[in-house]
Amino acid sequence: MGKDIENIEAVPEREIISWHALSIEECIAKLRADPDLAKKGLTSAEAARRFEEYGPNKMSEAEKETLCQKIWKQVANVLVCILVVVAVVSAARGIVEQVAVDDPNSTTILTSWVQVGLIVTVITVNTCIGILQEGSAEKAAEALKNMLSADARVIRDGKELMIPAIEVVPGDVIILSLGDRCPADMRVIESTNLACQEAALTGEAVPIDKKIDVISVPQGTNAEQIALGDRHNMTFSATLVAQGSGVGIAIATGDETQIGTINKLVSQVEKKKTNVLEQIDQVSKLLAILIGLATLTTFFIAFFASEQSPFEAVSTALVCCVAMIPEGLEAIVTLVYAWATTNMAKKNAIIRALPAVETLGSVTVICSDKTGTLTQNVMSLTAFVTSNAHYKFDVNATDRVPTNFVREDSYLAERAQHQLKRSVSQVIRDGANSGAPRKGHIESSNHYSIDTSLHPVEVEDSGSAPAGVPDEFPFPNGGSPTSDWVKNALSVGVLCSKCVLGENGGRDGEIGNPTELSILRAAYFSGISIESLKEETPIVAEVPFSSEYKFMATVHDTGDADNYDVFVKGAPDRMVKLCSTQAKGGVVTDVEPVNSNYWIEKIAILSSHGLRVLALCRATVPKSTIVKGENLGPEFVNGRPEGQWLTIVGLCAIMDPPRPECVQAIKEAKGAGVRVAMITGDHKDTATAIGHMLGIVDENFPSAITGPELDEMSDDEMKNAVMTYNVFARASPQNKIRIVKALQAQKQISSMTGDGVNDAPALKAADMGVAMGKEGTDVAREASEMILADDNFATIVTAVKEGRTVWDNLRKVLYINTPINNAQGMSVLFGLAFGLKQSPLSPIQVLYSNLICAITLGFVAAIEPSEEGIMSLPPRRIGKRLIGRYLLLRILLATFTLTCLVVASAFWLKSYNVNGYLFSRYDKQDENNPVNYDPNVTEPPELKYYLEDIRATAFNVLDFGAISITLSARFTYLSSIHPRVFSGNKYAWYSVFIVAALQVITTYVPGLNNVVFLMDGMDGLQWGIVILFMVITFLVLEAEKAVRSYLKFRGADTDDLQYGVFDNPMEGEAGKNDALLPKGASHLNLVALEK
């Protein structure tokens, strides 16, 4: 639940001053400066005093860990301590054997130091991997600091001088030139064509023109609610001067700037240790107790029952101890994460912090931006409506053919369900064609919007559209138009435009308004040559577009001897008022009287579905009335004596369409129990329409809610709202933070996407912050846990699947490694307990098996692909542990089976020896050799199988049994007695081959087998035992799998999804009742969420 964050030191809250709403004189007064500040600037003495008061102009930094602290954090756990103790004892034993014993045993000395070397290597490797994989939270603050200015040109003591930007103080008069970075937040007092690029901070793509006038605050609005992008008399720290020059007065520096406020949130240090590694730490404490008990038990049995010497008994006990320590587990867990991050990167999901891999598997809600993430970020013409038909356009088409248009009269033929009972003006007011600005903006982003306050529509009923002519003219329903029809119908939109289409119809190199470009793109993909059309029909004169009259008109020479053709496109309500005729069925040569009510209702229908609407009209004028190259006024269109004179050809319905792959991705997410919520700055109807198309809006979440509505809610109401709505329209970054906090208060694990600096706090607050790789800023990326290289929502769902696979594979790693480790220690313990005088496994055999099985066989589980059905399971619950009831039972069964078979192999071979003797073939001082304890025996008896033979067999039974466990564990429920076991993961068989080959090498290579591993080569009977016991291990585990599958079929929780005795259901309760805004977030003055 939520990230664990160390809060930085709280600072007193400053007075909130709306500088943009103050005059220059009032600003100077608020700064307690002299009235002539603008001319003379601060005095050096006053600047020094203010520097003492406000501090340096830099952002606070979180304390960084030293290398020693990082190393200590990696080694400060119980299992490493036990390993250190074992290494010290092994070293002591080697030293004592070499120095204090008269006839030192070279084998004991060698194995002792090899054991020390292996342990030191394991600890060193694990520590290095852990340090290298540490999350880099400090980089977020570094990315912000890199955006800051290094120097500033100021006026002090009446003189211009250059000072380090860190010395700028509130009240400094700063001179800005082209290319400068603003060193502080400033109130502009002089502007010479000054414009600043503020996209990283505000989300506004184009530079913002700056002026000195006071920003008027709309009635009923708090001055602080004016978005940063609309504060045209302010410049902000770290933004770039894109044109012109100017002068400003610094009103905030350091942490008090807008970017500094964000820095205070994103620079908080996160504890990056994953939940899984924390679980391993907890399990380590339990294991330490169990290992301690097993070690003591082994020592007492070895000393009292097997009558070993004290040092020998300690050595045997340490073998058991080392065997049961999963020293390779933490390394293999890191390998699981590393493999997953590499795999995700290939699929465009770049993981920045290891905990993100784990969090992905338990995400319950994905909160996604709309534009560019769920949609294509390409405005596209989706439908063309004529006087009697609807033509649907394939927005995903790649072929340039007119058949991309299909007549489908049922498409967008009725209002959206939620707008059925409303009047036309109400529908338009709520839709994408509304002239109302987005939340926090002063102006509308839709140039062709319908302003119902200035131009009320006449039709105010809520009925259906007046019927057009239901005929098959000019093309039947289900058919496609001809190329000539498309060319004539869309030529208005193509010719009445200054836009330039991108390369191959895409965005690369495009110039102009996205709404207008959508018409050019539709014409292009219908096979129309844009350039040829413009050359054939040259422009003669034009009426430039203006937001005042909301249309554009161009006059063209089409070859007619007497007349020019006039093409007009604009806001549909205004165009309908100017039309006297309509092109019948879109055929421009066949006109009929206009049916205004029909067109107005069609505008309402299209608006109710969140579509932007443009009307295409045309007419002719005598050539004698036009002067070539003339810039015409709007009265040429709307001030003619004849009043209504245009012919309406059709309506263009335009939207940023959903990405086709997102529809399937959202369906998959739903099947996995993951909600998808859409957060957008767009209008409610547009958001709802996109939500319907994507499947986000459904019977469970049927409607949308807006940012202003959220602003009015209490925390409790907000918590209910986030569980009621999937679509949040006209939302701001402040809303994002509250949404995240509310979801977390409801015990949801949330993922949040963002791209701007203003999104950074929400990305940090979310359990899983996701930044955009293409459109995003460095700050957003550094504040996130994951980056989408393709800005595609479907990539998030793919990453969720990978996150679940990681959890699944970690359970498989435990299922493979834990029984092998346990069997090593238990084989020593129970071998001695049942009568063996010496350990059936040598210390080096134990350490070798421990490492080689973890690195090879454990790695097999780490890279297993997703199992079928993994996305049909619900998200992992908060507080779930890796080891549940059924996994524990499986581990115990595998441990029991393998231990029994290893010990049984030793007693099977021992039974062939005369009198049950068992001693070493090479160690003449072996106390179990009758020669060394029975005076009547002068020659050692000939044994069929010596201690080295039994150790060889036990060693191979253990490791080949580990292979059986691995092959069975690859599939949770599906049987491994199937051809599928040979496919899906080629590394599984590479690992099996490596382990088997190394077993043969260590068993038969002279010196390596008898000196290092203390064993001998094996005969046919021994290999027969190994193969038999390998098969038995495999069949036992497959039988357990069959029983578990049956229990699952009967409804048992064999996946350990429900809370069990090992889980912590209360883990998600912390912070549930906290306020929904983190400290400092309420002072963020951020712009609406918009590309």
mmCIF file of C-alpha atoms in Angstrom, residues 25 27-38 41-42 46 49-50 170-173 249:
data_model
loop_
_atom_site.group_PDB
_atom_site.id
_atom_site.type_symbol
_atom_site.label_atom_id
_atom_site.label_comp_id
_atom_site.label_asym_id
_atom_site.label_seq_id
_atom_site.Cartn_x
_atom_site.Cartn_y
_atom_site.Cartn_z
ATOM 1 C CA GLU A 25 3.503 48.569 -8.033
ATOM 2 C CA CYS A 27 4.214 43.464 -6.328
ATOM 3 C CA ILE A 28 7.041 45.836 -5.384
ATOM 4 C CA ALA A 29 5.160 46.822 -2.250
ATOM 5 C CA LYS A 30 4.590 43.170 -1.299
ATOM 6 C CA LEU A 31 8.328 42.581 -1.679
ATOM 7 C CA ARG A 32 9.018 45.442 0.757
ATOM 8 C CA ALA A 33 11.235 47.155 -1.842
ATOM 9 C CA ASP A 34 11.734 50.775 -2.898
ATOM 10 C CA PRO A 35 9.209 52.159 -5.437
ATOM 11 C CA ASP A 36 12.015 52.737 -7.970
ATOM 12 C CA LEU A 37 13.076 49.062 -7.779
ATOM 13 C CA ALA A 38 12.388 48.526 -11.491
ATOM 14 C CA GLY A 41 17.222 47.165 -8.538
ATOM 15 C CA LEU A 42 18.256 46.137 -5.046
ATOM 16 C CA GLU A 46 19.707 44.794 0.743
ATOM 17 C CA ARG A 49 20.225 40.863 3.826
ATOM 18 C CA ARG A 50 17.672 39.057 1.694
ATOM 19 C CA PRO A 170 13.311 37.759 -4.075
ATOM 20 C CA GLY A 171 13.202 41.390 -5.213
ATOM 21 C CA ASP A 172 16.065 41.099 -7.696
ATOM 22 C CA VAL A 173 15.384 42.736 -11.060
ATOM 23 C CA ILE A 249 11.244 40.892 -10.630
#
